[in-house]
Amino acid sequence: MKSTDVGPAEDFPEGEKRSAQIDGSMFLLVRVKGKVRAVDMYCPHQHSSLLFGTVTDGKIVCRTHRATFDLESGKALSGPSLKDLPTFETEEREGRVYVRT
């Protein structure tokens, strides 16, 4: 498993969305309850960008069709998506955030 530096930890304030490209794939990163979570950038329903979604209570809602996902587990909670959102492990080390792919 590869670990990629995606930036300084201070660039990931609680609840704010950030994007990162790793090896040609796009990821959405959001700090939830103090931990940066990494998920696939695109909703599995119709591949809409989740960068424009709404983050509330550890969940993200896709603005296109209102599919809702848990940012920790990726579980599809409501809406039209039958597939869960892929998640990726993260860690903070020496003031930097890393995503494992």
Short mmCIF file of N, CA and C in Angstrom, two decimals:
data_model
loop_
_atom_site.label_atom_id
_atom_site.label_comp_id
_atom_site.label_asym_id
_atom_site.label_seq_id
_atom_site.Cartn_x
_atom_site.Cartn_y
_atom_site.Cartn_z
N MET A 1 0.84 -1.18 0.00
CA MET A 1 0.00 0.00 0.00
C MET A 1 0.89 1.25 0.00
N LYS A 2 0.55 2.20 -0.83
CA LYS A 2 1.34 3.42 -0.99
C LYS A 2 0.77 4.53 -0.11
N SER A 3 1.64 5.32 0.51
CA SER A 3 1.22 6.46 1.34
C SER A 3 1.68 7.74 0.65
N THR A 4 0.72 8.65 0.36
CA THR A 4 1.01 9.88 -0.38
C THR A 4 0.73 11.10 0.48
N ASP A 5 1.70 12.01 0.54
CA ASP A 5 1.56 13.28 1.25
C ASP A 5 0.62 14.18 0.46
N VAL A 6 -0.47 14.63 1.11
CA VAL A 6 -1.45 15.49 0.43
C VAL A 6 -1.47 16.91 1.00
N GLY A 7 -0.56 17.21 1.93
CA GLY A 7 -0.45 18.58 2.41
C GLY A 7 -0.33 18.71 3.91
N PRO A 8 -0.10 19.96 4.35
CA PRO A 8 0.02 20.21 5.79
C PRO A 8 -1.32 20.02 6.50
N ALA A 9 -1.27 19.46 7.69
CA ALA A 9 -2.48 19.20 8.48
C ALA A 9 -3.30 20.47 8.70
N GLU A 10 -2.64 21.60 8.81
CA GLU A 10 -3.35 22.87 9.05
C GLU A 10 -4.21 23.28 7.86
N ASP A 11 -4.00 22.68 6.70
CA ASP A 11 -4.81 22.98 5.51
C ASP A 11 -6.14 22.23 5.50
N PHE A 12 -6.40 21.46 6.55
CA PHE A 12 -7.62 20.64 6.61
C PHE A 12 -8.43 20.99 7.86
N PRO A 13 -9.06 22.17 7.88
CA PRO A 13 -9.88 22.52 9.04
C PRO A 13 -11.14 21.65 9.11
N GLU A 14 -11.67 21.52 10.29
CA GLU A 14 -12.85 20.70 10.55
C GLU A 14 -13.99 21.04 9.59
N GLY A 15 -14.52 20.01 8.90
CA GLY A 15 -15.70 20.15 8.06
C GLY A 15 -15.51 20.74 6.69
N GLU A 16 -14.31 21.23 6.37
CA GLU A 16 -14.09 21.83 5.04
C GLU A 16 -13.55 20.79 4.07
N LYS A 17 -14.04 20.85 2.84
CA LYS A 17 -13.66 19.89 1.81
C LYS A 17 -12.40 20.36 1.07
N ARG A 18 -11.54 19.41 0.75
CA ARG A 18 -10.36 19.65 -0.06
C ARG A 18 -10.27 18.51 -1.07
N SER A 19 -9.61 18.78 -2.18
CA SER A 19 -9.40 17.71 -3.17
C SER A 19 -7.91 17.43 -3.30
N ALA A 20 -7.61 16.22 -3.74
CA ALA A 20 -6.22 15.83 -3.99
C ALA A 20 -6.22 14.84 -5.15
N GLN A 21 -5.20 14.96 -5.98
CA GLN A 21 -5.03 14.01 -7.08
C GLN A 21 -3.85 13.12 -6.72
N ILE A 22 -4.08 11.81 -6.78
CA ILE A 22 -3.03 10.84 -6.49
C ILE A 22 -3.02 9.82 -7.62
N ASP A 23 -1.90 9.75 -8.31
CA ASP A 23 -1.74 8.79 -9.42
C ASP A 23 -2.90 8.84 -10.41
N GLY A 24 -3.36 10.04 -10.73
CA GLY A 24 -4.40 10.22 -11.73
C GLY A 24 -5.82 10.08 -11.22
N SER A 25 -6.00 9.73 -9.95
CA SER A 25 -7.33 9.61 -9.36
C SER A 25 -7.59 10.79 -8.43
N MET A 26 -8.86 11.21 -8.37
CA MET A 26 -9.23 12.35 -7.53
C MET A 26 -9.86 11.86 -6.23
N PHE A 27 -9.46 12.51 -5.14
CA PHE A 27 -9.93 12.17 -3.81
C PHE A 27 -10.52 13.41 -3.14
N LEU A 28 -11.52 13.18 -2.30
CA LEU A 28 -12.10 14.23 -1.48
C LEU A 28 -11.61 13.99 -0.06
N LEU A 29 -11.12 15.06 0.59
CA LEU A 29 -10.63 14.96 1.96
C LEU A 29 -11.40 15.92 2.84
N VAL A 30 -11.85 15.43 3.98
CA VAL A 30 -12.63 16.23 4.92
C VAL A 30 -12.23 15.83 6.34
N ARG A 31 -11.93 16.81 7.18
CA ARG A 31 -11.66 16.50 8.59
C ARG A 31 -13.01 16.38 9.31
N VAL A 32 -13.22 15.22 9.92
CA VAL A 32 -14.46 14.93 10.65
C VAL A 32 -14.09 14.45 12.05
N LYS A 33 -14.57 15.15 13.06
CA LYS A 33 -14.27 14.80 14.46
C LYS A 33 -12.77 14.69 14.68
N GLY A 34 -12.02 15.63 14.10
CA GLY A 34 -10.59 15.70 14.31
C GLY A 34 -9.73 14.84 13.41
N LYS A 35 -10.32 13.93 12.62
CA LYS A 35 -9.55 13.06 11.74
C LYS A 35 -9.87 13.35 10.28
N VAL A 36 -8.82 13.45 9.46
CA VAL A 36 -9.04 13.66 8.03
C VAL A 36 -9.50 12.35 7.42
N ARG A 37 -10.62 12.42 6.70
CA ARG A 37 -11.18 11.27 6.00
C ARG A 37 -10.93 11.45 4.51
N ALA A 38 -10.64 10.37 3.81
CA ALA A 38 -10.43 10.41 2.37
C ALA A 38 -11.41 9.46 1.70
N VAL A 39 -12.10 9.97 0.69
CA VAL A 39 -13.06 9.17 -0.07
C VAL A 39 -12.86 9.46 -1.56
N ASP A 40 -13.44 8.63 -2.39
CA ASP A 40 -13.43 8.88 -3.83
C ASP A 40 -14.12 10.21 -4.09
N MET A 41 -13.62 10.99 -5.02
CA MET A 41 -14.17 12.32 -5.31
C MET A 41 -15.57 12.25 -5.91
N TYR A 42 -15.92 11.13 -6.52
CA TYR A 42 -17.15 11.09 -7.30
C TYR A 42 -18.20 10.16 -6.69
N CYS A 43 -19.42 10.64 -6.68
CA CYS A 43 -20.56 9.87 -6.19
C CYS A 43 -20.71 8.61 -7.04
N PRO A 44 -20.87 7.44 -6.41
CA PRO A 44 -20.99 6.21 -7.20
C PRO A 44 -22.31 6.10 -7.97
N HIS A 45 -23.26 6.98 -7.70
CA HIS A 45 -24.55 6.94 -8.40
C HIS A 45 -24.40 7.36 -9.86
N GLN A 46 -24.00 8.62 -10.10
CA GLN A 46 -23.82 9.09 -11.49
C GLN A 46 -22.54 9.89 -11.65
N HIS A 47 -21.59 9.65 -10.80
CA HIS A 47 -20.24 10.23 -10.89
C HIS A 47 -20.20 11.75 -10.78
N SER A 48 -21.11 12.35 -10.04
CA SER A 48 -21.07 13.79 -9.79
C SER A 48 -19.97 14.07 -8.76
N SER A 49 -19.31 15.21 -8.90
CA SER A 49 -18.26 15.58 -7.96
C SER A 49 -18.84 15.86 -6.58
N LEU A 50 -18.25 15.24 -5.57
CA LEU A 50 -18.68 15.48 -4.19
C LEU A 50 -18.05 16.74 -3.61
N LEU A 51 -17.14 17.36 -4.35
CA LEU A 51 -16.55 18.61 -3.88
C LEU A 51 -17.62 19.68 -3.68
N PHE A 52 -18.72 19.55 -4.40
CA PHE A 52 -19.81 20.52 -4.29
C PHE A 52 -20.92 20.04 -3.35
N GLY A 53 -20.69 18.91 -2.69
CA GLY A 53 -21.67 18.38 -1.74
C GLY A 53 -21.65 19.13 -0.42
N THR A 54 -22.59 18.77 0.44
CA THR A 54 -22.72 19.39 1.75
C THR A 54 -22.27 18.41 2.83
N VAL A 55 -21.39 18.88 3.72
CA VAL A 55 -20.90 18.05 4.82
C VAL A 55 -21.61 18.47 6.11
N THR A 56 -22.24 17.48 6.77
CA THR A 56 -22.91 17.72 8.05
C THR A 56 -22.84 16.46 8.89
N ASP A 57 -22.46 16.60 10.14
CA ASP A 57 -22.47 15.47 11.09
C ASP A 57 -21.75 14.23 10.57
N GLY A 58 -20.60 14.41 9.92
CA GLY A 58 -19.83 13.27 9.45
C GLY A 58 -20.37 12.60 8.21
N LYS A 59 -21.29 13.28 7.53
CA LYS A 59 -21.87 12.75 6.30
C LYS A 59 -21.68 13.75 5.18
N ILE A 60 -21.70 13.25 3.95
CA ILE A 60 -21.69 14.15 2.79
C ILE A 60 -22.90 13.83 1.93
N VAL A 61 -23.54 14.89 1.44
CA VAL A 61 -24.72 14.76 0.59
C VAL A 61 -24.34 15.25 -0.80
N CYS A 62 -24.49 14.40 -1.80
CA CYS A 62 -24.23 14.78 -3.19
C CYS A 62 -25.29 15.78 -3.63
N ARG A 63 -24.86 16.86 -4.21
CA ARG A 63 -25.83 17.90 -4.57
C ARG A 63 -26.67 17.53 -5.80
N THR A 64 -26.25 16.56 -6.58
CA THR A 64 -26.97 16.22 -7.80
C THR A 64 -28.29 15.49 -7.52
N HIS A 65 -28.22 14.39 -6.76
CA HIS A 65 -29.43 13.61 -6.50
C HIS A 65 -29.64 13.32 -5.02
N ARG A 66 -28.89 14.03 -4.15
CA ARG A 66 -29.06 13.95 -2.69
C ARG A 66 -28.66 12.61 -2.08
N ALA A 67 -27.84 11.84 -2.76
CA ALA A 67 -27.32 10.61 -2.14
C ALA A 67 -26.47 11.03 -0.94
N THR A 68 -26.61 10.29 0.17
CA THR A 68 -25.91 10.63 1.41
C THR A 68 -25.00 9.48 1.81
N PHE A 69 -23.76 9.82 2.19
CA PHE A 69 -22.76 8.82 2.56
C PHE A 69 -22.11 9.18 3.88
N ASP A 70 -21.78 8.15 4.66
CA ASP A 70 -21.01 8.33 5.88
C ASP A 70 -19.54 8.49 5.48
N LEU A 71 -18.89 9.56 5.94
CA LEU A 71 -17.51 9.83 5.52
C LEU A 71 -16.49 8.89 6.17
N GLU A 72 -16.84 8.28 7.27
CA GLU A 72 -15.91 7.35 7.92
C GLU A 72 -15.94 5.98 7.24
N SER A 73 -17.13 5.45 7.03
CA SER A 73 -17.27 4.10 6.49
C SER A 73 -17.52 4.06 4.98
N GLY A 74 -18.01 5.18 4.42
CA GLY A 74 -18.39 5.23 3.02
C GLY A 74 -19.78 4.67 2.75
N LYS A 75 -20.44 4.19 3.78
CA LYS A 75 -21.75 3.56 3.62
C LYS A 75 -22.77 4.52 3.02
N ALA A 76 -23.50 4.03 2.01
CA ALA A 76 -24.61 4.80 1.42
C ALA A 76 -25.75 4.78 2.43
N LEU A 77 -26.18 5.97 2.87
CA LEU A 77 -27.20 6.07 3.92
C LEU A 77 -28.59 6.36 3.37
N SER A 78 -28.66 7.12 2.29
CA SER A 78 -29.96 7.44 1.69
C SER A 78 -29.75 7.95 0.28
N GLY A 79 -30.84 8.07 -0.45
CA GLY A 79 -30.76 8.57 -1.81
C GLY A 79 -30.69 7.44 -2.82
N PRO A 80 -30.41 7.79 -4.06
CA PRO A 80 -30.49 6.80 -5.13
C PRO A 80 -29.30 5.85 -5.24
N SER A 81 -28.20 6.12 -4.54
CA SER A 81 -27.03 5.27 -4.70
C SER A 81 -27.20 3.94 -3.98
N LEU A 82 -26.96 2.86 -4.69
CA LEU A 82 -26.99 1.53 -4.10
C LEU A 82 -25.58 1.08 -3.71
N LYS A 83 -24.58 1.82 -4.17
CA LYS A 83 -23.19 1.48 -3.89
C LYS A 83 -22.65 2.39 -2.80
N ASP A 84 -21.76 1.83 -1.97
CA ASP A 84 -21.07 2.63 -0.97
C ASP A 84 -19.97 3.45 -1.64
N LEU A 85 -19.53 4.48 -0.95
CA LEU A 85 -18.47 5.36 -1.43
C LEU A 85 -17.12 4.78 -1.00
N PRO A 86 -16.19 4.55 -1.93
CA PRO A 86 -14.89 4.02 -1.54
C PRO A 86 -14.17 4.97 -0.57
N THR A 87 -13.58 4.40 0.48
CA THR A 87 -12.84 5.17 1.48
C THR A 87 -11.38 4.73 1.47
N PHE A 88 -10.52 5.59 1.99
CA PHE A 88 -9.09 5.32 2.01
C PHE A 88 -8.52 5.74 3.36
N GLU A 89 -7.58 4.96 3.87
CA GLU A 89 -6.97 5.26 5.16
C GLU A 89 -6.14 6.54 5.07
N THR A 90 -6.15 7.30 6.17
CA THR A 90 -5.31 8.49 6.26
C THR A 90 -4.53 8.44 7.57
N GLU A 91 -3.47 9.21 7.61
CA GLU A 91 -2.74 9.39 8.86
C GLU A 91 -2.09 10.77 8.85
N GLU A 92 -1.90 11.31 10.05
CA GLU A 92 -1.17 12.56 10.20
C GLU A 92 0.16 12.22 10.86
N ARG A 93 1.22 12.75 10.24
CA ARG A 93 2.57 12.46 10.72
C ARG A 93 3.42 13.71 10.53
N GLU A 94 4.03 14.17 11.61
CA GLU A 94 4.91 15.34 11.58
C GLU A 94 4.26 16.54 10.91
N GLY A 95 2.97 16.74 11.22
CA GLY A 95 2.25 17.91 10.71
C GLY A 95 1.78 17.80 9.27
N ARG A 96 1.84 16.62 8.69
CA ARG A 96 1.42 16.40 7.31
C ARG A 96 0.32 15.34 7.27
N VAL A 97 -0.52 15.38 6.22
CA VAL A 97 -1.58 14.39 6.04
C VAL A 97 -1.17 13.47 4.90
N TYR A 98 -1.35 12.17 5.12
CA TYR A 98 -1.02 11.15 4.13
C TYR A 98 -2.26 10.30 3.84
N VAL A 99 -2.42 9.92 2.57
CA VAL A 99 -3.50 9.03 2.16
C VAL A 99 -2.87 7.74 1.66
N ARG A 100 -3.42 6.62 2.11
CA ARG A 100 -2.93 5.31 1.67
C ARG A 100 -3.82 4.79 0.54
N THR A 101 -3.18 4.45 -0.56
CA THR A 101 -3.93 3.93 -1.71
C THR A 101 -3.37 2.59 -2.14
#
